[in-house]
């Protein structure tokens, strides 16, 4: 399934519940970067033409053990995403070569 690139934003506000916002990038991420601010706080940014998502430490404070846990989860998820993309790209290239 292919289609035109887009970014999907959803927001759910239910009485008695915390609001929830979802951002899905079905477009090219134009930049993914990680930096450390002058204050010493690390952050991660994913950017597209339509939206930015920034991840940083809890309450913009010092790094906690929970921050380390989520950083490891992000790292592992990104590694799996990379492996899946590489595998699918290779399969597509192989299928294209076979068809030629």
PDB file of C-alpha atoms in Angstrom:
ATOM      1  CA  UNK A   1       0.000   0.000   0.000  1.00  0.00           C
ATOM      2  CA  UNK A   2       1.393   3.373  -0.989  1.00  0.00           C
ATOM      3  CA  UNK A   3       0.002   6.847  -0.912  1.00  0.00           C
ATOM      4  CA  UNK A   4       0.946  10.441  -0.706  1.00  0.00           C
ATOM      5  CA  UNK A   5       3.026  11.477   2.324  1.00  0.00           C
ATOM      6  CA  UNK A   6       1.186  13.097   5.218  1.00  0.00           C
ATOM      7  CA  UNK A   7       1.371  13.758   8.931  1.00  0.00           C
ATOM      8  CA  UNK A   8      -1.624  12.709  11.042  1.00  0.00           C
ATOM      9  CA  UNK A   9      -2.491  14.544  14.262  1.00  0.00           C
ATOM     10  CA  UNK A  10      -5.214  13.344  16.592  1.00  0.00           C
ATOM     11  CA  UNK A  11      -6.415  14.756  19.883  1.00  0.00           C
ATOM     12  CA  UNK A  12      -8.743  13.153  22.393  1.00  0.00           C
ATOM     13  CA  UNK A  13     -10.271  15.148  25.238  1.00  0.00           C
ATOM     14  CA  UNK A  14     -12.621  13.144  27.415  1.00  0.00           C
ATOM     15  CA  UNK A  15     -14.271  14.401  30.613  1.00  0.00           C
ATOM     16  CA  UNK A  16     -12.328  13.345  33.680  1.00  0.00           C
ATOM     17  CA  UNK A  17      -9.353  12.117  31.602  1.00  0.00           C
ATOM     18  CA  UNK A  18      -6.032  13.668  30.657  1.00  0.00           C
ATOM     19  CA  UNK A  19      -5.995  14.966  27.064  1.00  0.00           C
ATOM     20  CA  UNK A  20      -4.124  12.736  24.630  1.00  0.00           C
ATOM     21  CA  UNK A  21      -2.389  13.873  21.448  1.00  0.00           C
ATOM     22  CA  UNK A  22      -1.042  11.519  18.793  1.00  0.00           C
ATOM     23  CA  UNK A  23       1.283  12.437  15.938  1.00  0.00           C
ATOM     24  CA  UNK A  24       1.981   9.943  13.151  1.00  0.00           C
ATOM     25  CA  UNK A  25       4.524  10.704  10.459  1.00  0.00           C
ATOM     26  CA  UNK A  26       3.565   9.120   7.124  1.00  0.00           C
ATOM     27  CA  UNK A  27       5.891  11.588   5.457  1.00  0.00           C
ATOM     28  CA  UNK A  28       9.599  11.934   5.226  1.00  0.00           C
ATOM     29  CA  UNK A  29      11.220  12.834   8.488  1.00  0.00           C
ATOM     30  CA  UNK A  30      13.453  15.644   7.319  1.00  0.00           C
ATOM     31  CA  UNK A  31      15.688  15.506  10.346  1.00  0.00           C
ATOM     32  CA  UNK A  32      16.303  13.434  13.457  1.00  0.00           C
ATOM     33  CA  UNK A  33      18.763  14.941  15.885  1.00  0.00           C
ATOM     34  CA  UNK A  34      19.914  14.663  19.450  1.00  0.00           C
ATOM     35  CA  UNK A  35      21.694  17.381  21.345  1.00  0.00           C
ATOM     36  CA  UNK A  36      22.508  18.541  24.842  1.00  0.00           C
ATOM     37  CA  UNK A  37      21.417  22.031  25.827  1.00  0.00           C
ATOM     38  CA  UNK A  38      23.787  24.435  27.587  1.00  0.00           C
ATOM     39  CA  UNK A  39      21.887  23.583  30.763  1.00  0.00           C
ATOM     40  CA  UNK A  40      23.080  19.998  30.362  1.00  0.00           C
ATOM     41  CA  UNK A  41      19.652  18.601  29.445  1.00  0.00           C
ATOM     42  CA  UNK A  42      19.613  16.110  26.541  1.00  0.00           C
ATOM     43  CA  UNK A  43      16.856  16.120  23.949  1.00  0.00           C
ATOM     44  CA  UNK A  44      15.791  14.250  20.813  1.00  0.00           C
ATOM     45  CA  UNK A  45      13.892  15.864  17.945  1.00  0.00           C
ATOM     46  CA  UNK A  46      12.083  14.321  14.963  1.00  0.00           C
ATOM     47  CA  UNK A  47      11.113  16.895  12.351  1.00  0.00           C
ATOM     48  CA  UNK A  48       9.022  16.871   9.193  1.00  0.00           C
ATOM     49  CA  UNK A  49       7.680  19.717   7.084  1.00  0.00           C
ATOM     50  CA  UNK A  50       4.431  19.575   9.071  1.00  0.00           C
ATOM     51  CA  UNK A  51       5.419  18.834  12.664  1.00  0.00           C
ATOM     52  CA  UNK A  52       8.195  18.441  15.218  1.00  0.00           C
ATOM     53  CA  UNK A  53       8.282  16.018  18.127  1.00  0.00           C
ATOM     54  CA  UNK A  54      10.735  16.690  20.948  1.00  0.00           C
ATOM     55  CA  UNK A  55      11.608  14.263  23.742  1.00  0.00           C
ATOM     56  CA  UNK A  56      13.590  15.351  26.774  1.00  0.00           C
ATOM     57  CA  UNK A  57      14.036  14.622  30.441  1.00  0.00           C
ATOM     58  CA  UNK A  58      11.191  14.397  32.930  1.00  0.00           C
ATOM     59  CA  UNK A  59       9.973  17.875  33.793  1.00  0.00           C
ATOM     60  CA  UNK A  60      12.955  19.303  31.875  1.00  0.00           C
ATOM     61  CA  UNK A  61      15.046  18.438  34.911  1.00  0.00           C
ATOM     62  CA  UNK A  62      18.063  16.254  35.624  1.00  0.00           C
ATOM     63  CA  UNK A  63      18.248  12.807  34.018  1.00  0.00           C
ATOM     64  CA  UNK A  64      16.355  10.205  36.062  1.00  0.00           C
ATOM     65  CA  UNK A  65      16.421   6.407  35.931  1.00  0.00           C
ATOM     66  CA  UNK A  66      13.044   6.598  34.156  1.00  0.00           C
ATOM     67  CA  UNK A  67      14.647   8.864  31.524  1.00  0.00           C
ATOM     68  CA  UNK A  68      17.371   6.247  31.022  1.00  0.00           C
ATOM     69  CA  UNK A  69      14.735   3.522  30.648  1.00  0.00           C
ATOM     70  CA  UNK A  70      12.803   5.429  27.972  1.00  0.00           C
ATOM     71  CA  UNK A  71      16.039   6.403  26.167  1.00  0.00           C
ATOM     72  CA  UNK A  72      16.912   2.698  25.967  1.00  0.00           C
ATOM     73  CA  UNK A  73      13.423   1.890  24.680  1.00  0.00           C
ATOM     74  CA  UNK A  74      13.758   4.599  22.008  1.00  0.00           C
ATOM     75  CA  UNK A  75      17.195   3.248  21.030  1.00  0.00           C
ATOM     76  CA  UNK A  76      15.924  -0.335  20.772  1.00  0.00           C
ATOM     77  CA  UNK A  77      12.806   0.684  18.842  1.00  0.00           C
ATOM     78  CA  UNK A  78      14.889   2.789  16.428  1.00  0.00           C
ATOM     79  CA  UNK A  79      17.299  -0.122  15.889  1.00  0.00           C
ATOM     80  CA  UNK A  80      14.400  -2.444  15.088  1.00  0.00           C
ATOM     81  CA  UNK A  81      12.844   0.155  12.766  1.00  0.00           C
ATOM     82  CA  UNK A  82      16.185   0.474  10.948  1.00  0.00           C
ATOM     83  CA  UNK A  83      16.551  -3.307  10.628  1.00  0.00           C
ATOM     84  CA  UNK A  84      12.978  -3.647   9.298  1.00  0.00           C
ATOM     85  CA  UNK A  85      13.506  -0.810   6.786  1.00  0.00           C
ATOM     86  CA  UNK A  86      16.810  -2.293   5.586  1.00  0.00           C
ATOM     87  CA  UNK A  87      15.257  -5.752   5.200  1.00  0.00           C
ATOM     88  CA  UNK A  88      12.205  -4.473   3.325  1.00  0.00           C
ATOM     89  CA  UNK A  89      14.327  -2.227   1.109  1.00  0.00           C
ATOM     90  CA  UNK A  90      16.583  -5.171   0.209  1.00  0.00           C
ATOM     91  CA  UNK A  91      13.546  -7.386  -0.510  1.00  0.00           C
ATOM     92  CA  UNK A  92      12.053  -4.692  -2.749  1.00  0.00           C
ATOM     93  CA  UNK A  93      15.356  -4.201  -4.587  1.00  0.00           C
ATOM     94  CA  UNK A  94      15.707  -7.974  -5.064  1.00  0.00           C
ATOM     95  CA  UNK A  95      12.149  -8.255  -6.394  1.00  0.00           C
ATOM     96  CA  UNK A  96      12.776  -5.325  -8.768  1.00  0.00           C
ATOM     97  CA  UNK A  97      16.006  -6.927 -10.016  1.00  0.00           C
ATOM     98  CA  UNK A  98      14.239 -10.264 -10.561  1.00  0.00           C
ATOM     99  CA  UNK A  99      11.468  -8.589 -12.546  1.00  0.00           C
ATOM    100  CA  UNK A 100      13.942  -6.853 -14.876  1.00  0.00           C
TER     101      UNK A 100
END
